[in-house]
């Protein structure tokens, strides 16, 4: 973010305009009297002193440099007019980022239902609500998982040591796609597996 960027561009444009006017006036030098020439020269010298900081680059060179920074170095320039505008911009930007969810079409389908976080009143309730973030895990299924593995650590151990999650009777505890999602979250070594198919 650059404070005063637009004002700087305007001052470079004004300098270019003044230089152009001075050049035209020099070419028309024969039609003006010597007094007006002297006063103009004095004004031009004063302006030149004021604009010494702008002498390094012309407007075109400055725009080329900033475009080069944006394209080749991936630096994005956000012009702001003051600190108040900066604060408002940051508040708006932060709100947008925190409320934006990943596009459901680009999500891993097994984890596509995870969105807003549900919180519980105690450890057990928080664990059950966390499990319910997974696709097809309703309250009853979460309670079944809790009966077998009352913490994420226990669930990790069960998934790591057994081929399938089984109940006390030896039957399947949850659907295969639910178990697949749990395995991806708890056992995956590849962080991209949670995002990509």
N, CA, C and O of each residue as an XYZ file, in Angstrom:
788
protein
N       0.841     -1.171      0.000
C       0.000      0.000      0.000
C       0.885      1.233      0.000
O       1.863      1.314      0.743
N       0.537      2.167     -0.823
C       1.334      3.385     -0.928
C       0.447      4.582     -0.644
O      -0.518      4.854     -1.359
N       0.801      5.292      0.421
C       0.063      6.496      0.782
C       0.509      7.637     -0.129
O       1.706      7.899     -0.248
N      -0.435      8.316     -0.770
C      -0.118      9.453     -1.626
C       0.300      9.077     -3.035
O       0.851      9.907     -3.758
N       0.048      7.835     -3.438
C       0.442      7.377     -4.780
C      -0.250      8.201     -5.867
O       0.399      8.683     -6.796
N      -1.566      8.358     -5.747
C      -2.320      9.119     -6.760
C      -1.860     10.574     -6.822
O      -1.754     11.151     -7.905
N      -1.586     11.164     -5.656
C      -1.112     12.546     -5.634
C       0.250     12.660     -6.326
O       0.515     13.633     -7.031
N       1.105     11.663     -6.119
C       2.417     11.665     -6.762
C       2.270     11.582     -8.284
O       2.964     12.285     -9.019
N       1.364     10.721     -8.748
C       1.118     10.597    -10.199
C       0.617     11.932    -10.746
O       1.054     12.376    -11.807
N      -0.309     12.574    -10.013
C      -0.833     13.868    -10.466
C       0.272     14.918    -10.544
O       0.301     15.729    -11.470
N       1.185     14.900     -9.565
C       2.273     15.888     -9.596
C       3.213     15.629    -10.770
O       3.734     16.573    -11.365
N       3.435     14.359    -11.110
C       4.255     14.053    -12.293
C       3.559     14.518    -13.572
O       4.204     15.030    -14.486
N       2.235     14.336    -13.629
C       1.479     14.810    -14.802
C       1.562     16.327    -14.910
O       1.751     16.871    -15.998
N       1.418     17.009    -13.765
C       1.492     18.476    -13.765
C       2.877     18.937    -14.212
O       2.993     19.912    -14.954
N       3.916     18.254    -13.773
C       5.285     18.594    -14.185
C       5.443     18.418    -15.693
O       6.023     19.270    -16.367
N       4.920     17.302    -16.219
C       4.986     17.081    -17.672
C       4.270     18.194    -18.424
O       4.760     18.684    -19.442
N       3.100     18.590    -17.911
C       2.345     19.672    -18.558
C       3.122     20.988    -18.512
O       3.179     21.710    -19.508
N       3.718     21.300    -17.363
C       4.505     22.536    -17.251
C       5.703     22.518    -18.195
O       6.013     23.523    -18.835
N       6.372     21.370    -18.277
C       7.519     21.257    -19.190
C       7.091     21.472    -20.637
O       7.792     22.115    -21.418
N       5.919     20.917    -20.982
C       5.420     21.066    -22.349
C       5.086     22.532    -22.644
O       5.417     23.055    -23.709
N       4.427     23.182    -21.684
C       4.077     24.601    -21.856
C       5.349     25.435    -21.996
O       5.413     26.328    -22.841
N       6.361     25.151    -21.172
C       7.626     25.893    -21.246
C       8.287     25.699    -22.604
O       8.843     26.638    -23.174
N       8.221     24.483    -23.115
C       8.828     24.196    -24.424
C       8.116     24.969    -25.527
O       8.756     25.551    -26.403
N       6.789     24.968    -25.476
C       6.005     25.696    -26.486
C       6.302     27.188    -26.394
O       6.449     27.856    -27.418
N       6.391     27.711    -25.176
C       6.662     29.139    -24.997
C       8.052     29.513    -25.519
O       8.242     30.604    -26.057
N       9.008     28.619    -25.362
C      10.349     28.889    -25.890
C      10.327     28.961    -27.415
O      11.016     29.785    -28.017
N       9.531     28.092    -28.029
C       9.432     28.100    -29.490
C       8.743     29.361    -29.984
O       9.040     29.855    -31.071
N       7.822     29.878    -29.181
C       7.112     31.106    -29.553
C       7.828     32.341    -28.998
O       7.230     33.413    -28.905
N       9.072     32.201    -28.638
C       9.851     33.224    -27.963
C       9.851     34.567    -28.687
O       9.907     35.609    -28.034
N       9.793     34.571    -29.978
C       9.861     35.810    -30.744
C       8.668     36.719    -30.537
O       8.786     37.924    -30.759
N       7.513     36.195    -30.117
C       6.302     37.017    -30.021
C       6.099     37.632    -28.645
O       5.195     38.449    -28.474
N       6.920     37.261    -27.648
C       6.724     37.810    -26.301
C       7.768     38.867    -26.015
O       8.845     38.853    -26.611
N       7.467     39.776    -25.119
C       8.437     40.823    -24.778
C       9.408     40.322    -23.713
O       9.165     39.289    -23.088
N      10.486     41.035    -23.507
C      11.570     40.583    -22.631
C      11.153     40.556    -21.162
O      11.656     39.720    -20.412
N      10.241     41.452    -20.715
C       9.794     41.459    -19.314
C       9.044     40.178    -18.961
O       9.290     39.566    -17.922
N       8.129     39.785    -19.840
C       7.363     38.570    -19.559
C       8.277     37.352    -19.598
O       8.067     36.389    -18.861
N       9.304     37.397    -20.467
C      10.255     36.284    -20.526
C      11.016     36.162    -19.212
O      11.219     35.056    -18.711
N      11.433     37.280    -18.658
C      12.188     37.268    -17.407
C      11.335     36.725    -16.264
O      11.801     35.903    -15.474
N      10.083     37.185    -16.174
C       9.208     36.709    -15.092
C       8.917     35.216    -15.248
O       8.848     34.480    -14.263
N       8.748     34.781    -16.492
C       8.506     33.360    -16.725
C       9.720     32.528    -16.323
O       9.579     31.466    -15.717
N      10.908     33.013    -16.661
C      12.129     32.288    -16.310
C      12.262     32.163    -14.795
O      12.653     31.113    -14.285
N      11.936     33.237    -14.078
C      11.992     33.188    -12.612
C      11.017     32.150    -12.059
O      11.359     31.373    -11.167
N       9.795     32.149    -12.602
C       8.789     31.176    -12.162
C       9.251     29.755    -12.468
O       9.094     28.849    -11.650
N       9.823     29.572    -13.658
C      10.289     28.245    -14.048
C      11.415     27.767    -13.137
O      11.467     26.590    -12.781
N      12.313     28.668    -12.761
C      13.406     28.294    -11.867
C      12.879     27.902    -10.491
O      13.374     26.959     -9.874
N      11.862     28.637    -10.012
C      11.258     28.292     -8.721
C      10.590     26.917     -8.798
O      10.723     26.093     -7.894
N       9.865     26.692     -9.902
C       9.204     25.402    -10.080
C      10.234     24.282    -10.173
O      10.020     23.187     -9.654
N      11.358     24.567    -10.842
C      12.400     23.561    -11.005
C      12.951     23.151     -9.646
O      13.191     21.968     -9.407
N      13.153     24.117     -8.755
C      13.636     23.804     -7.414
C      12.624     22.943     -6.660
O      12.995     21.997     -5.966
N      11.339     23.284     -6.805
C      10.283     22.519     -6.129
C      10.242     21.083     -6.626
O      10.008     20.153     -5.855
N      10.470     20.916     -7.914
C      10.285     19.605     -8.529
C      11.576     18.811     -8.678
O      11.634     17.872     -9.472
N      12.607     19.174     -7.928
C      13.867     18.431     -8.016
C      13.681     16.946     -7.707
O      14.330     16.087     -8.304
N      12.771     16.658     -6.752
C      12.549     15.260     -6.390
C      11.919     14.461     -7.529
O      12.043     13.237     -7.574
N      11.245     15.149     -8.446
C      10.602     14.456     -9.560
C      11.506     14.354    -10.788
O      11.110     13.762    -11.793
N      12.705     14.916    -10.726
C      13.571     14.966    -11.902
C      14.120     13.595    -12.282
O      14.528     13.391    -13.425
N      14.136     12.660    -11.345
C      14.704     11.354    -11.647
C      13.947     10.651    -12.763
O      14.561     10.130    -13.695
N      12.629     10.631    -12.680
C      11.816      9.880    -13.636
C      10.746     10.767    -14.247
O      10.194     11.659    -13.604
N      10.480     10.491    -15.499
C       9.305     11.109    -16.108
C       8.102     10.247    -15.735
O       8.262      9.162    -15.176
N       6.915     10.723    -16.039
C       5.701      9.963    -15.740
C       5.738      8.608    -16.435
O       5.393      7.586    -15.842
N       6.154      8.611    -17.685
C       6.184      7.362    -18.464
C       7.166      6.359    -17.849
O       6.858      5.172    -17.742
N       8.349      6.839    -17.447
C       9.335      5.948    -16.830
C       8.820      5.397    -15.501
O       8.999      4.219    -15.192
N       8.183      6.263    -14.725
C       7.646      5.833    -13.435
C       6.568      4.766    -13.627
O       6.561      3.758    -12.920
N       5.659      4.984    -14.581
C       4.594      4.008    -14.833
C       5.185      2.688    -15.323
O       4.709      1.617    -14.946
N       6.226      2.762    -16.166
C       6.881      1.536    -16.642
C       7.505      0.759    -15.485
O       7.397     -0.465    -15.422
N       8.156      1.476    -14.571
C       8.789      0.822    -13.411
C       7.746      0.153    -12.512
O       7.936     -0.983    -12.079
N       6.650      0.856    -12.232
C       5.627      0.272    -11.354
C       4.946     -0.916    -12.027
O       4.626     -1.901    -11.362
N       4.722     -0.835    -13.335
C       4.133     -1.963    -14.063
C       5.075     -3.160    -14.034
O       4.638     -4.300    -13.878
N       6.362     -2.897    -14.184
C       7.369     -3.966    -14.121
C       7.351     -4.641    -12.749
O       7.434     -5.866    -12.658
N       7.242     -3.844    -11.683
C       7.163     -4.419    -10.335
C       5.933     -5.305    -10.180
O       6.003     -6.385     -9.595
N       4.813     -4.837    -10.709
C       3.567     -5.596    -10.574
C       3.609     -6.898    -11.360
O       3.145     -7.931    -10.876
N       4.158     -6.857    -12.565
C       4.125     -8.036    -13.431
C       5.240     -9.023    -13.104
O       4.979    -10.205    -12.884
N       6.466     -8.549    -13.073
C       7.603     -9.462    -12.946
C       7.928     -9.849    -11.509
O       8.474    -10.926    -11.269
N       7.603     -8.997    -10.562
C       7.938     -9.290     -9.169
C       6.698     -9.571     -8.323
O       6.799     -9.763     -7.112
N       5.533     -9.593     -8.960
C       4.270     -9.927     -8.288
C       4.015     -9.044     -7.061
O       3.571     -9.516     -6.014
N       4.310     -7.745     -7.222
C       4.045     -6.766     -6.163
C       2.805     -5.978     -6.574
O       2.790     -5.332     -7.621
N       1.778     -6.036     -5.752
C       0.534     -5.345     -6.067
C       0.512     -3.994     -5.359
O       0.771     -3.905     -4.159
N       0.204     -2.959     -6.107
C       0.187     -1.604     -5.551
C      -1.255     -1.195     -5.289
O      -2.093     -1.203     -6.190
N      -1.527     -0.836     -4.032
C      -2.842     -0.357     -3.646
C      -2.700      1.090     -3.198
O      -2.208      1.350     -2.100
N      -3.123      2.037     -4.033
C      -2.996      3.441     -3.628
C      -4.039      3.807     -2.568
O      -5.207      3.435     -2.679
N      -3.605      4.531     -1.554
C      -4.523      5.009     -0.524
C      -4.297      6.502     -0.329
O      -3.219      7.021     -0.620
N      -5.330      7.188      0.168
C      -5.251      8.642      0.331
C      -4.849      9.051      1.738
O      -4.487     10.206      1.964
N      -4.906      8.133      2.677
C      -4.538      8.475      4.048
C      -4.737      7.288      4.968
O      -5.164      6.219      4.530
N      -4.430      7.472      6.237
C      -4.527      6.376      7.194
C      -5.966      5.926      7.424
O      -6.217      4.739      7.633
N      -6.917      6.867      7.387
C      -8.324      6.479      7.568
C      -8.765      5.521      6.471
O      -9.438      4.525      6.734
N      -8.378      5.834      5.241
C      -8.735      4.953      4.126
C      -8.041      3.602      4.264
O      -8.621      2.570      3.929
N      -6.797      3.603      4.758
C      -6.060      2.360      4.979
C      -6.782      1.472      5.988
O      -6.932      0.270      5.771
N      -7.227      2.071      7.092
C      -7.920      1.305      8.129
C      -9.220      0.724      7.584
O      -9.521     -0.446      7.823
N      -9.989      1.521      6.857
C     -11.242      1.030      6.272
C     -10.979     -0.093      5.280
O     -11.703     -1.089      5.255
N      -9.946      0.066      4.465
C      -9.600     -0.949      3.467
C      -9.211     -2.252      4.152
O      -9.643     -3.325      3.731
N      -8.391     -2.169      5.214
C      -7.966     -3.378      5.927
C      -9.144     -4.080      6.598
O      -9.224     -5.309      6.594
N     -10.066     -3.290      7.180
C     -11.249     -3.892      7.804
C     -12.081     -4.637      6.769
O     -12.516     -5.764      7.007
N     -12.299     -4.006      5.625
C     -13.089     -4.622      4.563
C     -12.396     -5.872      4.021
O     -13.034     -6.903      3.813
N     -11.090     -5.770      3.796
C     -10.315     -6.887      3.261
C     -10.322     -8.061      4.237
O     -10.523     -9.207      3.834
N     -10.103     -7.774      5.526
C     -10.081     -8.826      6.547
C     -11.433     -9.515      6.645
O     -11.503    -10.739      6.754
N     -12.510     -8.730      6.609
C     -13.852     -9.310      6.684
C     -14.101    -10.227      5.489
O     -14.641    -11.322      5.642
N     -13.704     -9.773      4.300
C     -13.912    -10.573      3.090
C     -13.150    -11.885      3.168
O     -13.690    -12.936      2.825
N     -11.909    -11.836      3.614
C     -11.087    -13.045      3.699
C     -11.651    -14.019      4.731
O     -11.689    -15.224      4.483
N     -12.087    -13.514      5.880
C     -12.562    -14.414      6.929
C     -13.912    -15.034      6.607
O     -14.223    -16.114      7.109
N     -14.720    -14.381      5.785
C     -16.033    -14.945      5.470
C     -16.036    -15.743      4.174
O     -17.024    -16.410      3.867
N     -14.968    -15.689      3.419
C     -14.909    -16.382      2.132
C     -14.592    -17.854      2.352
O     -13.639    -18.195      3.053
N     -15.384    -18.710      1.757
C     -15.125    -20.146      1.808
C     -14.539    -20.581      0.478
O     -14.711    -19.910     -0.540
N     -13.859    -21.687      0.495
C     -13.327    -22.238     -0.745
C     -14.505    -22.627     -1.632
O     -15.517    -23.126     -1.141
N     -14.374    -22.402     -2.922
C     -15.422    -22.744     -3.875
C     -15.755    -24.234     -3.749
O     -14.861    -25.068     -3.892
N     -17.022    -24.591     -3.484
C     -17.383    -26.006     -3.320
C     -17.034    -26.862     -4.536
O     -16.787    -28.060     -4.397
N     -17.012    -26.264     -5.716
C     -16.677    -27.042     -6.906
C     -15.201    -27.415     -6.935
O     -14.815    -28.375     -7.601
N     -14.372    -26.658     -6.214
C     -12.937    -26.942     -6.197
C     -12.526    -27.744     -4.969
O     -11.369    -28.152     -4.857
N     -13.445    -27.973     -4.058
C     -13.104    -28.683     -2.826
C     -12.974    -30.176     -3.063
O     -13.483    -30.720     -4.043
N     -12.286    -30.814     -2.151
C     -12.266    -32.262     -2.107
C     -13.684    -32.707     -1.743
O     -14.221    -32.270     -0.725
N     -14.289    -33.555     -2.544
C     -15.707    -33.890     -2.339
C     -15.964    -34.565     -0.997
O     -17.037    -34.396     -0.418
N     -14.991    -35.332     -0.493
C     -15.192    -35.999      0.801
C     -15.266    -35.010      1.955
O     -15.863    -35.298      2.992
N     -14.657    -33.842      1.770
C     -14.610    -32.850      2.845
C     -15.418    -31.602      2.504
O     -15.229    -30.554      3.123
N     -16.311    -31.705      1.529
C     -16.992    -30.516      1.005
C     -18.002    -29.901      1.964
O     -18.413    -28.758      1.763
N     -18.413    -30.626      3.000
C     -19.419    -30.060      3.906
C     -18.805    -29.273      5.050
O     -19.528    -28.623      5.805
N     -17.487    -29.317      5.195
C     -16.856    -28.577      6.290
C     -16.923    -27.093      5.972
O     -16.361    -26.643      4.974
N     -17.601    -26.339      6.806
C     -17.735    -24.896      6.560
C     -17.593    -24.165      7.886
O     -16.498    -24.089      8.442
N     -18.703    -23.624      8.395
C     -18.605    -22.885      9.654
C     -18.362    -23.868     10.804
O     -18.907    -24.972     10.818
N     -17.554    -23.458     11.743
C     -17.170    -24.343     12.845
C     -18.276    -24.370     13.892
O     -18.791    -23.331     14.306
N     -18.628    -25.586     14.311
C     -19.624    -25.749     15.368
C     -18.878    -25.958     16.676
O     -17.933    -26.743     16.734
N     -19.292    -25.268     17.713
C     -18.598    -25.418     18.993
C     -19.498    -26.122     19.991
O     -20.722    -26.003     19.938
N     -18.878    -26.852     20.895
C     -19.629    -27.574     21.911
C     -19.486    -26.923     23.268
O     -18.728    -25.968     23.442
N     -20.237    -27.463     24.241
C     -20.213    -26.894     25.588
C     -19.150    -27.537     26.470
O     -18.706    -26.929     27.444
N     -18.736    -28.762     26.140
C     -17.673    -29.440     26.890
C     -16.828    -30.260     25.911
O     -17.038    -30.194     24.700
N     -15.871    -31.035     26.439
C     -14.968    -31.800     25.567
C     -15.721    -32.786     24.678
O     -15.461    -32.877     23.478
N     -16.643    -33.514     25.271
C     -17.387    -34.522     24.512
C     -18.214    -33.856     23.420
O     -18.195    -34.283     22.266
N     -18.938    -32.809     23.796
C     -19.795    -32.117     22.833
C     -18.970    -31.505     21.698
O     -19.381    -31.550     20.538
N     -17.815    -30.938     22.027
C     -16.941    -30.358     20.998
C     -16.451    -31.436     20.038
O     -16.399    -31.221     18.827
N     -16.094    -32.592     20.582
C     -15.640    -33.719     19.762
C     -16.753    -34.189     18.826
O     -16.524    -34.415     17.638
N     -17.961    -34.332     19.377
C     -19.099    -34.766     18.556
C     -19.403    -33.751     17.455
O     -19.663    -34.131     16.313
N     -19.372    -32.461     17.796
C     -19.639    -31.413     16.791
C     -18.553    -31.419     15.712
O     -18.841    -31.200     14.535
N     -17.315    -31.667     16.114
C     -16.226    -31.733     15.133
C     -16.445    -32.882     14.166
O     -16.246    -32.730     12.960
N     -16.852    -34.026     14.686
C     -17.117    -35.180     13.819
C     -18.274    -34.898     12.864
O     -18.270    -35.362     11.724
N     -19.259    -34.138     13.330
C     -20.422    -33.835     12.490
C     -20.091    -32.889     11.337
O     -20.922    -32.671     10.456
N     -18.883    -32.327     11.340
C     -18.458    -31.496     10.207
C     -18.230    -32.350      8.960
O     -18.281    -31.841      7.840
N     -17.981    -33.634      9.149
C     -17.728    -34.510      8.005
C     -19.031    -34.879      7.308
O     -20.092    -34.964      7.925
N     -18.915    -35.093      6.021
C     -20.063    -35.449      5.195
C     -20.667    -36.769      5.683
O     -19.944    -37.726      5.962
N     -21.984    -36.809      5.781
C     -22.774    -37.978      6.184
C     -22.617    -38.357      7.658
O     -23.128    -39.398      8.071
N     -21.937    -37.556      8.449
C     -21.822    -37.867      9.878
C     -22.892    -37.059     10.609
O     -22.759    -35.854     10.823
N     -23.957    -37.769     10.985
C     -25.019    -37.136     11.761
C     -24.749    -37.409     13.240
O     -23.765    -38.065     13.580
N     -25.599    -36.918     14.099
C     -25.356    -37.026     15.539
C     -25.210    -38.478     15.993
O     -24.321    -38.788     16.785
N     -26.082    -39.379     15.496
C     -26.017    -40.789     15.905
C     -24.710    -41.446     15.474
O     -24.125    -42.226     16.225
N     -24.253    -41.129     14.262
C     -22.990    -41.694     13.770
C     -21.830    -41.164     14.614
O     -20.918    -41.913     14.964
N     -21.871    -39.863     14.940
C     -20.818    -39.272     15.773
C     -20.782    -39.945     17.144
O     -19.704    -40.175     17.692
N     -21.946    -40.260     17.700
C     -21.999    -40.935     19.003
C     -21.428    -42.350     18.919
O     -20.779    -42.818     19.855
N     -21.674    -43.040     17.783
C     -21.091    -44.378     17.590
C     -19.564    -44.294     17.580
O     -18.877    -45.103     18.203
N     -19.053    -43.297     16.858
C     -17.593    -43.121     16.792
C     -17.060    -42.788     18.178
O     -16.001    -43.276     18.573
N     -17.789    -41.961     18.916
C     -17.376    -41.589     20.276
C     -17.320    -42.823     21.178
O     -16.427    -42.946     22.016
N     -18.287    -43.742     21.000
C     -18.293    -44.973     21.796
C     -17.053    -45.823     21.549
O     -16.555    -46.474     22.467
N     -16.552    -45.823     20.321
C     -15.359    -46.607     19.982
C     -14.072    -45.844     20.304
O     -13.107    -46.416     20.811
N     -14.075    -44.543     20.001
C     -12.871    -43.723     20.185
C     -13.289    -42.370     20.751
O     -13.722    -41.505     19.989
N     -13.173    -42.157     22.064
C     -13.689    -40.936     22.693
C     -12.863    -39.667     22.471
O     -13.282    -38.584     22.880
N     -11.698    -39.782     21.831
C     -10.905    -38.590     21.504
C     -10.337    -38.740     20.095
O     -10.340    -39.832     19.526
N      -9.850    -37.629     19.541
C      -9.219    -37.712     18.222
C      -7.951    -38.562     18.272
O      -7.607    -39.228     17.295
N      -7.260    -38.540     19.407
C      -6.070    -39.387     19.566
C      -6.431    -40.859     19.478
O      -5.750    -41.633     18.806
N      -7.525    -41.251     20.171
C      -7.992    -42.640     20.098
C      -8.436    -42.997     18.685
O      -8.153    -44.087     18.188
N      -9.137    -42.063     18.046
C      -9.613    -42.308     16.681
C      -8.431    -42.479     15.728
O      -8.452    -43.339     14.847
N      -7.413    -41.660     15.914
C      -6.199    -41.779     15.093
C      -5.574    -43.167     15.270
O      -5.212    -43.821     14.292
N      -5.453    -43.606     16.523
C      -4.869    -44.928     16.798
C      -5.686    -46.038     16.156
O      -5.125    -46.965     15.572
N      -7.014    -45.950     16.260
C      -7.890    -46.981     15.669
C      -7.736    -47.015     14.148
O      -7.600    -48.084     13.553
N      -7.758    -45.828     13.526
C      -7.629    -45.784     12.065
C      -6.249    -46.257     11.620
O      -6.111    -46.859     10.555
N      -5.257    -45.994     12.410
C      -3.884    -46.358     12.059
C      -3.629    -47.853     12.233
O      -2.789    -48.422     11.536
N      -4.345    -48.493     13.155
C      -4.051    -49.895     13.464
C      -5.015    -50.898     12.835
O      -4.693    -52.083     12.750
N      -6.196    -50.449     12.391
C      -7.172    -51.385     11.821
C      -7.445    -51.040     10.365
O      -7.261    -49.906      9.924
N      -7.893    -52.064      9.629
C      -8.273    -51.824      8.237
C      -9.569    -51.030      8.160
O      -9.693    -50.103      7.359
N     -10.535    -51.399      8.997
C     -11.832    -50.715      9.000
C     -12.227    -50.413     10.441
O     -11.801    -51.087     11.379
N     -13.057    -49.374     10.590
C     -13.629    -49.105     11.911
C     -14.779    -50.082     12.121
O     -15.730    -50.105     11.340
N     -14.691    -50.898     13.188
C     -15.731    -51.902     13.438
C     -16.339    -51.676     14.817
O     -15.673    -51.219     15.746
N     -17.618    -52.008     14.922
C     -18.271    -51.907     16.228
C     -17.972    -53.162     17.051
O     -17.183    -54.006     16.625
N     -18.599    -53.291     18.231
C     -18.333    -54.431     19.130
C     -18.757    -55.763     18.530
O     -18.219    -56.804     18.907
N     -19.712    -55.753     17.604
C     -20.195    -56.986     16.982
C     -19.374    -57.369     15.752
O     -19.644    -58.392     15.123
N     -18.383    -56.564     15.407
C     -17.556    -56.868     14.237
C     -18.089    -56.273     12.947
O     -17.488    -56.457     11.889
N     -19.204    -55.565     13.018
C     -19.768    -54.927     11.819
C     -19.134    -53.560     11.572
O     -18.458    -52.994     12.431
N     -19.380    -53.060     10.374
C     -18.834    -51.742     10.005
C     -19.459    -50.659     10.884
O     -20.677    -50.616     11.056
N     -18.622    -49.791     11.436
C     -19.106    -48.732     12.328
C     -19.711    -47.573     11.540
O     -20.752    -47.037     11.918
N     -19.060    -47.189     10.451
C     -19.527    -46.065      9.631
C     -19.420    -46.437      8.157
O     -18.776    -47.421      7.795
N     -20.059    -45.637      7.320
C     -19.976    -45.847      5.869
C     -18.522    -45.734      5.409
O     -17.702    -45.086      6.060
N     -18.219    -46.366      4.294
C     -16.836    -46.357      3.795
C     -16.387    -44.952      3.392
O     -15.223    -44.600      3.581
N     -17.316    -44.130      2.828
C     -16.917    -42.774      2.432
C     -16.654    -41.881      3.649
O     -15.813    -40.984      3.590
N     -17.378    -42.126      4.760
C     -17.121    -41.384      5.997
C     -15.745    -41.759      6.536
O     -14.958    -40.896      6.927
N     -15.471    -43.051      6.550
C     -14.168    -43.516      7.038
C     -13.032    -42.987      6.164
O     -11.961    -42.642      6.663
N     -13.276    -42.929      4.863
C     -12.266    -42.397      3.937
C     -11.946    -40.938      4.261
O     -10.781    -40.539      4.259
N     -12.980    -40.144      4.538
C     -12.768    -38.744      4.906
C     -11.999    -38.603      6.205
O     -11.108    -37.762      6.319
N     -12.350    -39.437      7.196
C     -11.632    -39.413      8.473
C     -10.166    -39.793      8.286
O      -9.275    -39.193      8.888
N      -9.929    -40.795      7.445
C      -8.546    -41.224      7.182
C      -7.745    -40.103      6.517
O      -6.585    -39.870      6.855
N      -8.382    -39.414      5.566
C      -7.671    -38.329      4.875
C      -7.248    -37.244      5.852
O      -6.126    -36.741      5.782
N      -8.141    -36.885      6.756
C      -7.838    -35.800      7.692
C      -6.807    -36.225      8.737
O      -5.890    -35.467      9.051
N      -6.957    -37.434      9.274
C      -6.105    -37.837     10.394
C      -4.814    -38.551      9.998
O      -3.832    -38.498     10.739
N      -4.798    -39.220      8.841
C      -3.631    -40.037      8.508
C      -2.817    -39.546      7.320
O      -1.723    -40.056      7.080
N      -3.311    -38.587      6.585
C      -2.615    -38.171      5.364
C      -1.287    -37.490      5.671
O      -1.189    -36.669      6.582
N      -0.268    -37.849      4.892
C       1.037    -37.178      4.984
C       1.145    -36.044      3.980
O       2.053    -35.217      4.061
N       0.210    -36.008      3.028
C       0.245    -35.005      1.964
C      -0.813    -33.946      2.252
O      -2.009    -34.233      2.216
N      -0.370    -32.709      2.541
C      -1.327    -31.651      2.889
C      -2.244    -31.311      1.719
O      -3.362    -30.847      1.938
N      -1.800    -31.529      0.482
C      -2.631    -31.219     -0.685
C      -3.759    -32.223     -0.877
O      -4.725    -31.942     -1.586
N      -3.644    -33.386     -0.255
C      -4.687    -34.400     -0.389
C      -6.005    -33.915      0.205
O      -7.078    -34.342     -0.222
N      -5.922    -33.020      1.191
C      -7.140    -32.489      1.805
C      -7.861    -31.524      0.877
O      -9.059    -31.291      1.038
N      -7.144    -30.957     -0.096
C      -7.741    -29.978     -0.997
C      -8.055    -30.564     -2.358
O      -9.065    -30.213     -2.968
N      -7.201    -31.453     -2.840
C      -7.352    -31.997     -4.188
C      -7.962    -33.377     -4.136
O      -7.937    -34.063     -3.114
N      -8.509    -33.758     -5.267
C      -9.042    -35.119     -5.387
C      -7.903    -36.106     -5.446
O      -8.135    -37.310     -5.547
